Coordinates of C-alpha atoms in Angstrom, one line a residue:
X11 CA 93.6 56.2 -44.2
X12 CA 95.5 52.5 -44.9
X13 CA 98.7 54.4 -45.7
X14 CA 98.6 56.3 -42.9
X15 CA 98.0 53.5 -40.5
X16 CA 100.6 51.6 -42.6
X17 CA 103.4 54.8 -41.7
X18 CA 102.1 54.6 -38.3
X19 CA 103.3 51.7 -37.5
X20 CA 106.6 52.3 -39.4
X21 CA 107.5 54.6 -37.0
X22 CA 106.0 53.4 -33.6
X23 CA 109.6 51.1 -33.4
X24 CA 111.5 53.6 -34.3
X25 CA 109.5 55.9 -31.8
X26 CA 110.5 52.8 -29.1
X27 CA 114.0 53.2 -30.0
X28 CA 114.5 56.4 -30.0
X29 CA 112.7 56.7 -25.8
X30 CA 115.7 54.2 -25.4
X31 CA 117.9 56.9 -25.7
X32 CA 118.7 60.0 -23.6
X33 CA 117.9 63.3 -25.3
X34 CA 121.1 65.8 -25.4
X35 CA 119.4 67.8 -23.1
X36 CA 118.9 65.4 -20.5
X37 CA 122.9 64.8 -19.7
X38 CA 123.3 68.5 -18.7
X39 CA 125.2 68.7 -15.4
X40 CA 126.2 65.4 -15.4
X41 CA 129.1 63.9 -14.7
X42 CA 130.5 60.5 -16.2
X43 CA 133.7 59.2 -14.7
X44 CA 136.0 58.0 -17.4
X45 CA 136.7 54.3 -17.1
X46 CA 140.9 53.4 -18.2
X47 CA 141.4 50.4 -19.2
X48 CA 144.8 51.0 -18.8
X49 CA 146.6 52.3 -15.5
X50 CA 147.8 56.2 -16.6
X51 CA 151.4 55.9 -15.3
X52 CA 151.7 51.9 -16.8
X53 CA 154.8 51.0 -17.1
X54 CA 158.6 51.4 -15.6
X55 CA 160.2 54.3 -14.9
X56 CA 163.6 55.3 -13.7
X57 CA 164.0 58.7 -11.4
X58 CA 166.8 60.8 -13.3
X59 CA 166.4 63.8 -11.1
X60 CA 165.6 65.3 -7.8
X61 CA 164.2 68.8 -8.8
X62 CA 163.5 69.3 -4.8
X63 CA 166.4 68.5 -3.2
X64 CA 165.8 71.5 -0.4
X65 CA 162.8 68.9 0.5
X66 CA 162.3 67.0 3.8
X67 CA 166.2 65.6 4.3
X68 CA 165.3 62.8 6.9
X69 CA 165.3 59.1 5.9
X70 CA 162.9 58.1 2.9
X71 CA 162.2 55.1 1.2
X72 CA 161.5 56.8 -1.9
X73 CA 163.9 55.9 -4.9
X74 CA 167.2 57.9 -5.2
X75 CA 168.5 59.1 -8.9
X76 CA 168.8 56.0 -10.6
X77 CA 165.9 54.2 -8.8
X78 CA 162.7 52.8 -10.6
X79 CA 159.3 53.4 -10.0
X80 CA 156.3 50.9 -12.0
X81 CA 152.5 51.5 -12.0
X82 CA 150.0 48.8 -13.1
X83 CA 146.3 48.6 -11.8
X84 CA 147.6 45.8 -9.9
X85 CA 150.4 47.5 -7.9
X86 CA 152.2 50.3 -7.8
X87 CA 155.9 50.5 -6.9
X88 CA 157.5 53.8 -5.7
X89 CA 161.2 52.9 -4.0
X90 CA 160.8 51.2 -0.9
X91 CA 157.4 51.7 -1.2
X92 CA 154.3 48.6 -2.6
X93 CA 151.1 49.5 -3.4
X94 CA 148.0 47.1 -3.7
X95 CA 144.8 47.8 -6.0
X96 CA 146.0 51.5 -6.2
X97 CA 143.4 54.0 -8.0
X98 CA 144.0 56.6 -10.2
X99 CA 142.7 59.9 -10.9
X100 CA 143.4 62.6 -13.9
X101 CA 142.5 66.0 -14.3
X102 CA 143.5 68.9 -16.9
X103 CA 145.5 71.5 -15.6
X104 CA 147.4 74.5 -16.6
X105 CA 150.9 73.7 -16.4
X106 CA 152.1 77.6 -14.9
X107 CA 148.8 77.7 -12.6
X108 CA 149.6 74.0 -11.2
X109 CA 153.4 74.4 -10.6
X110 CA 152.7 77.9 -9.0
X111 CA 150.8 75.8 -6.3
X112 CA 154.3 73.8 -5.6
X113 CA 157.2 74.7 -3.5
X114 CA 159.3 74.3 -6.9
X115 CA 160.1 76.8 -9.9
X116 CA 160.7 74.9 -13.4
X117 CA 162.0 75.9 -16.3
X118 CA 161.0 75.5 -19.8
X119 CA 163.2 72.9 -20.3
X120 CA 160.7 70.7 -18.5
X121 CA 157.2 71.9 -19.6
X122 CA 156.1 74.6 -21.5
X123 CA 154.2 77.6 -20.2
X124 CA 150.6 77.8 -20.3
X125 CA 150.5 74.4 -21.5
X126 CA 147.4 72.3 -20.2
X127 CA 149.3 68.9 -18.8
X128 CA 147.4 65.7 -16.9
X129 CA 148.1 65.2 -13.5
X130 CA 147.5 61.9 -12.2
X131 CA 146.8 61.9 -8.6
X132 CA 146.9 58.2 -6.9
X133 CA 145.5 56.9 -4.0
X134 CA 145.7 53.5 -1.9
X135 CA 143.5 52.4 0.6
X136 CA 142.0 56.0 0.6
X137 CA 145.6 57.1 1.5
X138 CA 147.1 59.7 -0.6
X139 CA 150.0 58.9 -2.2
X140 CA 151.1 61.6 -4.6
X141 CA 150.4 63.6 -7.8
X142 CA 152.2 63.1 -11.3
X143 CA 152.3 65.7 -13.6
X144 CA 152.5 64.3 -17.1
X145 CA 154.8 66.2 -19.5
X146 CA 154.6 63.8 -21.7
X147 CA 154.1 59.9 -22.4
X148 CA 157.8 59.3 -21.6
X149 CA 158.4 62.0 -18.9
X150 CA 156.7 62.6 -15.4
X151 CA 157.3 64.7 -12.8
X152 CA 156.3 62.9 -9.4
X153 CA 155.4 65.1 -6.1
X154 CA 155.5 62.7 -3.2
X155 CA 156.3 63.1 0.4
X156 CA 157.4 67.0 -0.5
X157 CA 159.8 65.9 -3.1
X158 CA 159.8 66.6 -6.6
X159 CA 161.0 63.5 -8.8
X160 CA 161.8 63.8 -12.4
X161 CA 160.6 60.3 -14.1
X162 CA 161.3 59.0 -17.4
X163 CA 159.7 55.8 -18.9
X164 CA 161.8 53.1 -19.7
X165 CA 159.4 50.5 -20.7
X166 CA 155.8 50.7 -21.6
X167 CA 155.2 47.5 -19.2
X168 CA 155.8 46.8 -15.6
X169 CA 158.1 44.1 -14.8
X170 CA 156.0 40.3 -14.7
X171 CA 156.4 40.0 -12.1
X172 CA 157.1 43.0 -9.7
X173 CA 159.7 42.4 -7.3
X174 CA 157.3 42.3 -4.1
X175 CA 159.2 39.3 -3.0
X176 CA 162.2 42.0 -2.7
X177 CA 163.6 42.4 1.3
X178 CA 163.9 46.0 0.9
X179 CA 160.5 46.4 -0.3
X180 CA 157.7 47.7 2.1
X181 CA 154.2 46.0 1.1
X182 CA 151.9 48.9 2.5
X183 CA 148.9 47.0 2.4
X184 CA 150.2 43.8 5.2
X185 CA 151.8 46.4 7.4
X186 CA 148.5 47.0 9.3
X187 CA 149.6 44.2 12.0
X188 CA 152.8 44.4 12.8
X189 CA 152.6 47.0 15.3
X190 CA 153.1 50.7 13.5
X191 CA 150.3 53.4 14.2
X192 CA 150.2 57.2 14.7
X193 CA 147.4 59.4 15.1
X194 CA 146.9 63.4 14.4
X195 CA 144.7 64.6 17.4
X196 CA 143.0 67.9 17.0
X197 CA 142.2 69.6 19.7
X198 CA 140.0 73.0 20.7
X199 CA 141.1 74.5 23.4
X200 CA 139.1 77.7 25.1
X201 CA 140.8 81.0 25.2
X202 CA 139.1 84.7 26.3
X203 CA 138.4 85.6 22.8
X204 CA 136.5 81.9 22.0
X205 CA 138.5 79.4 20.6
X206 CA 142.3 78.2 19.8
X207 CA 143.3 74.9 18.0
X208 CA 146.1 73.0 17.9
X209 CA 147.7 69.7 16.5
X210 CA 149.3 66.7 18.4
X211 CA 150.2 63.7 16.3
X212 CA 151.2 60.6 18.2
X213 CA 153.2 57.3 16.9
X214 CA 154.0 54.0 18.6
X215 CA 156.4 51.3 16.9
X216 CA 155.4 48.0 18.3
X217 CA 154.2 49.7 21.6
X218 CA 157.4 51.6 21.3
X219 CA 156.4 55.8 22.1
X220 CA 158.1 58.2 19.6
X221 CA 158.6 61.9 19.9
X222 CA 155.2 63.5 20.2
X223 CA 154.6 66.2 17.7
X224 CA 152.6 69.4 17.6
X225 CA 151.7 72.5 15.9
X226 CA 149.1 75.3 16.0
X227 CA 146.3 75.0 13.8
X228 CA 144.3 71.9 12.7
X229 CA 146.5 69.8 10.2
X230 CA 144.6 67.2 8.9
X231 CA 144.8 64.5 6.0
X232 CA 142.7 64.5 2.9
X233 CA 142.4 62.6 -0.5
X234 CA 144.7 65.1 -2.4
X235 CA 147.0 65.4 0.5
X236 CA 147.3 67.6 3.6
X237 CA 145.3 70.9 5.0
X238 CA 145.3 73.8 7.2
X239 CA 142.2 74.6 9.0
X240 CA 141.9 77.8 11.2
X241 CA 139.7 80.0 12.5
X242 CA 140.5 83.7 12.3
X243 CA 138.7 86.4 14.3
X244 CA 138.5 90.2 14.1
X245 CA 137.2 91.1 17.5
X246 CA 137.1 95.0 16.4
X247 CA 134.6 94.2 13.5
X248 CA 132.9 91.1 15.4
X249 CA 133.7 88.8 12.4
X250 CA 134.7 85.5 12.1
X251 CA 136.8 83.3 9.2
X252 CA 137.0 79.7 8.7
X253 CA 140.1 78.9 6.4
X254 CA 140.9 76.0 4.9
X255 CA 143.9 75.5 2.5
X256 CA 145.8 72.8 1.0
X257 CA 149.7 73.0 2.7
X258 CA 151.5 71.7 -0.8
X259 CA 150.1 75.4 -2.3
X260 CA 152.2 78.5 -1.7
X261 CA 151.1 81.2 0.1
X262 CA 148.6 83.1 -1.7
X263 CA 149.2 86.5 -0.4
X264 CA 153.0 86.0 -1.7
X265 CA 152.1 84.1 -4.6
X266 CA 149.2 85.4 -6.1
X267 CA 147.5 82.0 -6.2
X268 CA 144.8 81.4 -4.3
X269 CA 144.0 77.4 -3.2
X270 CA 141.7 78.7 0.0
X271 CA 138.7 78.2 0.7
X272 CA 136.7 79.9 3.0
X273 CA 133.4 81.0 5.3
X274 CA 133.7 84.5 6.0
X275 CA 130.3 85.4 8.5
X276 CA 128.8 88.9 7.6
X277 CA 129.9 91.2 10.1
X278 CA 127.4 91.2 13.0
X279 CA 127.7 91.5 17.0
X280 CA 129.1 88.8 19.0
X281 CA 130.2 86.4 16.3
X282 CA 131.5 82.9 16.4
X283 CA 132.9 80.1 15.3
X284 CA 133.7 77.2 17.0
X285 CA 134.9 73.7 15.1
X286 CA 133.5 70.6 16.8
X287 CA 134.4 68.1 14.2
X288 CA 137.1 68.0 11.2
X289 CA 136.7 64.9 8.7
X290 CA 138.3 64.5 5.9
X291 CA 135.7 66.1 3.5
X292 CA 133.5 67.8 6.0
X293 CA 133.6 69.8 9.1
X294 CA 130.8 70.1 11.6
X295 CA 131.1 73.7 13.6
X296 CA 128.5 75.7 15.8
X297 CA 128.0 79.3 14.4
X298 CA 127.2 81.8 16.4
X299 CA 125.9 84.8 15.5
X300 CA 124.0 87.8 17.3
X301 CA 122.8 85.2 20.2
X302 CA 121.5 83.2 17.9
X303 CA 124.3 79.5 17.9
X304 CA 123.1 76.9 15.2
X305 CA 125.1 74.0 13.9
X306 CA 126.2 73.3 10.5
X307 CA 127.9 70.6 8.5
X308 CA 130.2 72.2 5.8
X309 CA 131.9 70.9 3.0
X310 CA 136.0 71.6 3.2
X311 CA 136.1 72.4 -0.4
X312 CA 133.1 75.0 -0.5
X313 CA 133.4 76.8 2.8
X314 CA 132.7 80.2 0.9
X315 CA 129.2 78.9 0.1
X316 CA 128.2 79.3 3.8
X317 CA 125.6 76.9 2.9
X318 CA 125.2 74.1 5.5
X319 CA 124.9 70.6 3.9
X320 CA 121.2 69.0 4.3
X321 CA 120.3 66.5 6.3
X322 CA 118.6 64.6 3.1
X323 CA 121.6 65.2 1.1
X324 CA 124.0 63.7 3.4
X325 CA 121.7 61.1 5.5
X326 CA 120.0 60.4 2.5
X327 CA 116.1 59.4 3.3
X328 CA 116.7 57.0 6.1
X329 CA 118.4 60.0 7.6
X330 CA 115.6 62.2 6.7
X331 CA 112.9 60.2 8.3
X332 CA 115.0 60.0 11.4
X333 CA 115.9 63.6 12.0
X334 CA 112.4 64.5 11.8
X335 CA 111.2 62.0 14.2
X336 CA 113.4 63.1 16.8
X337 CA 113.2 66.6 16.1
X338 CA 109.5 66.1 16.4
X339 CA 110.0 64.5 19.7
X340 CA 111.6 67.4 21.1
X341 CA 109.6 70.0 20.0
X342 CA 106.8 68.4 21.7
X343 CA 109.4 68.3 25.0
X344 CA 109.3 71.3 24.1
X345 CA 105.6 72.4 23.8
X346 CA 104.6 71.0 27.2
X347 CA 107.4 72.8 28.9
X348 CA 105.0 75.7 27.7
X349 CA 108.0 77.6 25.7
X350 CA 106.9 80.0 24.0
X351 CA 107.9 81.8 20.8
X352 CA 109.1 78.3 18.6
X353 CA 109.9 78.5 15.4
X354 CA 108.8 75.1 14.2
X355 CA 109.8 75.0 10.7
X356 CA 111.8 72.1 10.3
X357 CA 115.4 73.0 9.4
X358 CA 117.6 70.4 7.6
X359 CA 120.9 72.5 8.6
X360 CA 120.9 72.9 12.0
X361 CA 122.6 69.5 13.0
X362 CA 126.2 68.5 13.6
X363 CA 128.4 65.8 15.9
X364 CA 129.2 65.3 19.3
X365 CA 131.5 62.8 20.7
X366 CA 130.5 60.1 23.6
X367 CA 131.7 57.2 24.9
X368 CA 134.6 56.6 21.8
X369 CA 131.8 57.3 19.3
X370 CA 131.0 60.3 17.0
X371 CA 126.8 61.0 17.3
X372 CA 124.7 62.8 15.2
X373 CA 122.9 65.8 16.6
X374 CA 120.3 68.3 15.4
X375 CA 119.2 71.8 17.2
X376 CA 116.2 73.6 18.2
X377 CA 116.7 77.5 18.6
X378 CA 113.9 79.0 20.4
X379 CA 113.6 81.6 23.0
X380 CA 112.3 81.3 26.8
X381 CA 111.5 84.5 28.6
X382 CA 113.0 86.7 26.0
X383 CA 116.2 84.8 26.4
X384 CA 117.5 82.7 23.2
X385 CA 118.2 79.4 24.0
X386 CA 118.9 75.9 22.2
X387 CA 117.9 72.1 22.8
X388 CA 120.0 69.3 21.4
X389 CA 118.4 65.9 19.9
X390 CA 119.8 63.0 18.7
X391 CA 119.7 61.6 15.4
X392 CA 119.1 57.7 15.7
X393 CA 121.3 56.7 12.7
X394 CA 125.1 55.6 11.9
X395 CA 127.1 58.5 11.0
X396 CA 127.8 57.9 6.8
X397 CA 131.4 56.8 5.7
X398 CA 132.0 59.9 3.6
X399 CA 131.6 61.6 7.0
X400 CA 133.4 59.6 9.1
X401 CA 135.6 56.8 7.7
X402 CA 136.7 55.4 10.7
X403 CA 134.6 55.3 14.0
X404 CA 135.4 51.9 15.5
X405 CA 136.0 51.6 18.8
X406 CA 138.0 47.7 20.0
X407 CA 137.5 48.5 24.0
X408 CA 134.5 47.8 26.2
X409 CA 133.9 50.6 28.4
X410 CA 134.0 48.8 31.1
X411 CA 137.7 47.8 31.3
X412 CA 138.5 51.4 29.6
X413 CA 136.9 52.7 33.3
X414 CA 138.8 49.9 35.1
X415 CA 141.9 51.2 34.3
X416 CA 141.5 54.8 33.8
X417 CA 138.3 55.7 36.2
X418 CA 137.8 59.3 35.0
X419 CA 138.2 58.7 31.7
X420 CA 135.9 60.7 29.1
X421 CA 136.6 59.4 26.1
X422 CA 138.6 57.4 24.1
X423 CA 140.1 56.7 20.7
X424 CA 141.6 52.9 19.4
X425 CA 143.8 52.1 16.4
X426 CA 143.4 50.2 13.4
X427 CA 146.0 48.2 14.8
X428 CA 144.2 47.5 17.9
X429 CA 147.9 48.5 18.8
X430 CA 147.0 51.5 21.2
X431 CA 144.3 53.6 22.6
X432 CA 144.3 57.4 23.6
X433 CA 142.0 57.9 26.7
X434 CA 141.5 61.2 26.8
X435 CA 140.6 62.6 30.8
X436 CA 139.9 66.4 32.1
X437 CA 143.2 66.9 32.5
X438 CA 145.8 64.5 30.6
X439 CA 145.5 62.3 27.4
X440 CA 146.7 59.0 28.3
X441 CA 148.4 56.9 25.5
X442 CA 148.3 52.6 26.4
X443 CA 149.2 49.9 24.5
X444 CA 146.8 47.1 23.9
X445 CA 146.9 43.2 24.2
X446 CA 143.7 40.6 24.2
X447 CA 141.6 43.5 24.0
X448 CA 142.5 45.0 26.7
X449 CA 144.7 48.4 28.3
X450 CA 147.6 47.4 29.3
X451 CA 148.8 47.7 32.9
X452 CA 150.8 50.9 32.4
X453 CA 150.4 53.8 29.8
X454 CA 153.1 54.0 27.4
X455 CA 153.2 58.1 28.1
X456 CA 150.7 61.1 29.1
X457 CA 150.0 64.6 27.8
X458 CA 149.0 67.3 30.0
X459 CA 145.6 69.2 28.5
X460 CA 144.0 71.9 30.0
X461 CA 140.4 71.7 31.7
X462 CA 138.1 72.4 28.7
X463 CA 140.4 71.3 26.0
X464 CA 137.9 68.7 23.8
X465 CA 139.7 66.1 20.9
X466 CA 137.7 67.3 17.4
X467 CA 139.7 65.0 15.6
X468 CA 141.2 61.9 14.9
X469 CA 142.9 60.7 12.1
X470 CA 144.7 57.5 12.2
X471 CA 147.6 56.1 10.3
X472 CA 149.4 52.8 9.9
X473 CA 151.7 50.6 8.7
X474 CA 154.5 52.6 6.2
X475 CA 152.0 55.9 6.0
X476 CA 152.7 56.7 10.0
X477 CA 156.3 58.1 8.4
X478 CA 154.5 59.9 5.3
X479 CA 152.6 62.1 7.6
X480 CA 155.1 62.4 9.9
X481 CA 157.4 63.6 7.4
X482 CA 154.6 65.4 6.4
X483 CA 153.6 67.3 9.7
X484 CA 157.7 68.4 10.3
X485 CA 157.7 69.6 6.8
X486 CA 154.7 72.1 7.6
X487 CA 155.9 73.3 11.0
X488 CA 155.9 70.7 13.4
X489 CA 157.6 70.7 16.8
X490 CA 158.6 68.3 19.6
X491 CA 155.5 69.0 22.2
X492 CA 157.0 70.7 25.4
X493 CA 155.6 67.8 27.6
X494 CA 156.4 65.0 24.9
X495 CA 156.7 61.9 26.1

């Protein structure tokens, strides 16, 4: 008995230790972000090739043959181009798969097939900037603003210090006052077979108006770039597709390479969809589908799922606690309206968004049916809108001088900059500069909208990234609006 008590408590800190420790089993499914010590592209580069020179051909600042790019954790430099506290990202790809998605053929010489390469995808500010495929330690192919640079390194460490003292070089990060915004509106706009969408993006230099843009189709700016959303419909089957694709891949149906992803509704009479928001990461749409309309929040990159996201996953338990409460409160609206035939099982995916007053709202939905009629009831959820679904949602305008100035105003959207405002009417969206705060006295230009037509998004831009997305939008199809400004 003493020399089992004695092995007892031999092993009773070892016992302690080991409950220290997470079994193997535990870590399934989980993900650990690698931490670099080092910044992936560190060093100084020199551009010895454009590989894309069929690319956009308008003015650039990025660096011709000959020109030198430099990447620390501090800064990165690209051409004309500075970079604060940039972030980097690296994933494993198959070299063939991952140049297929490019508008650029390489040969051998470059990287060898089937080989799996790192790309380094870098971002500032949440802006994208661009993707570099790693050949090798010394040699990088860059894919910014639709070009395709061919780097090689030159030294394994940046200059000390970089020349951000340089005239020629644009520091992105302290370019936010000096008077450069742009906007990409998205807008749905009601047809006889449902819905159409289309594009307008909207720049001002220092109040100045340029060309406004446009394009069918919501374009919009994510993370890893730019996408396509559309709806398709097949009014003989009654089906409805939501697409969304990422515009630096090839079409697939050409190609062979599919980078889509979609929500394809099972066929069934009198189906629907209609977008009512478009975020970065997630869209908000009403789906509609034999009489029955209820509201969903999707993620862009698993659209197929046709899964709506939860309100606990994406409000978390604040959230939860306040979508009940209201939903609660209006079923018992509800109940002493004497409306029969309720389903009152709570639902966690029938919410969305709704715009008022230059804010995006969270709403949830109550189907039910009144006299053997299906019908809805909207409620709102009493909580702030999370940043992963809505980065930017401020709005530098009191209502009150927005309706002195523009009395049938609806709605309206303020830059970054506190540079300019789009007031969006029945009829026109106005564009005005702002000073102190306020509209000014005149707008800087007006687009004619139909009655109906609703803004679903708005994605601002400033400083030196209003010309990357420019660029960007002419590249994929942009035109000059027919009643541009």
């Amino acid at each position: 008995m003493l020399h089992t008590y004695k092995l007892l408590l031999a092993l009773f800190p070892l016992l302690l230790l080991s409950g220290c420790a997470n079994p193997s089993w535990t870590a399934a499914g989980k993900i650990v972000p690698p931490v670099y010590k080092v910044c992936p592209l560190e060093g100084k580069w020199t551009v010895t090739q454009n590989l894309a020179p069929e690319g956009y051909a308008g003015e650039t600042n990025l660096p011709a043959e000959g020109g030198t790019a430099q990447f620390t954790r501090e800064l990165a430099v690209l051409g004309g181009y500075v970079w604060n506290k940039p972030s980097y990202k690296i994933k494993k790809v198959n070299s063939t798969d991952y140049l297929m998605t490019r508008y650029i053929a390489l040969n051998n010489y470059f990287v060898s097939m089937n080989k799996e390469v790192d790309v380094v995808t870098v971002y500032a500010n949440l802006n994208f900037l661009g993707e570099f495929m790693k050949i090798n330690d010394a040699t990088v192919i860059a894919f910014v603003q639709n070009k395709a640079l061919l780097l090689r390194k030159i030294s394994d460490q940046a200059d000390s210090p970089l020349p951000v003292a340089d005239t020629n070089i644009r520091d992105t990060n302290n370019e936010s006052n000096i008077g450069t915004s742009g906007i990409f509106i998205g807008l749905k706009i009601p047809s006889n077979n449902g819905y159409t969408y289309e594009t307008l993006w909207v720049a001002s230099d220092d109040k100045k108006l340029r060309p406004v843009l446009t394009r069918n189709n919501i374009f919009f700016p994510r993370n890893s770039g730019f996408w396509e959303l559309q709806v398709r419909s097949d009014l003989k089957n009654g089906t409805a597709e939501l697409f969304a694709r990422d515009t630096a891949v090839k079409d697939s149906a050409t190609q062979g390479v599919s980078e889509e992803t979609s929500l394809q509704q099972a066929q069934k009479r009198n189906t629907a969809i209609a977008i009512d928001y478009i975020g970065n990461d997630y869209i908000a749409i009403e789906n509609i589908t034999a009489g029955t309309s209820i509201l969903q929040v999707l993620p862009v990159d698993k659209l197929s799922t046709q899964i709506g996201v939860k309100v606990s996953d994406l409000l978390g338990a604040k959230g939860l606690t306040a979508y009940r409460s209201a939903r609660e409160q209006a079923l018992r609206s509800l109940r002493d309206e004497g409306v029969a035939l309720l389903d009152e099982v709570a639902d966690e995916e029938n919410f969305g968004l709704t715009r008022k007053n230059g804010h995006w709202y969270l709403q949830g939905r109550i189907n039910y049916q009144r006299n053997g009629m299906a019908e809805t009831r909207e409620f709102p959820i009493n909580i702030i809108p999370p940043a992963n679904l809505i980065l930017y949602d401020t709005l530098y305008l009191s209502w009150q001088n927005i309706k002195d100035r523009v009395p049938n105003a609806l709605d309206v959207f303020t830059s970054p900059n506190k540079d300019i405002a789009i007031i969006e009417t029945k009829n026109k969206l106005y564009i005005y500069g702002i000073s102190d705060e306020k509209l000014d006295s005149l707008p800087m230009g007006e687009i004619e909208i139909r009655e109906g037509e609703t803004v679903i998004m708005a994605e601002w831009a400033t400083g030196s990234y209003v010309d990357i997305w420019e660029r960007a939008f002419l590249v994929n199809d942009a035109q000059v609006g027919e009643n541009a400004p």
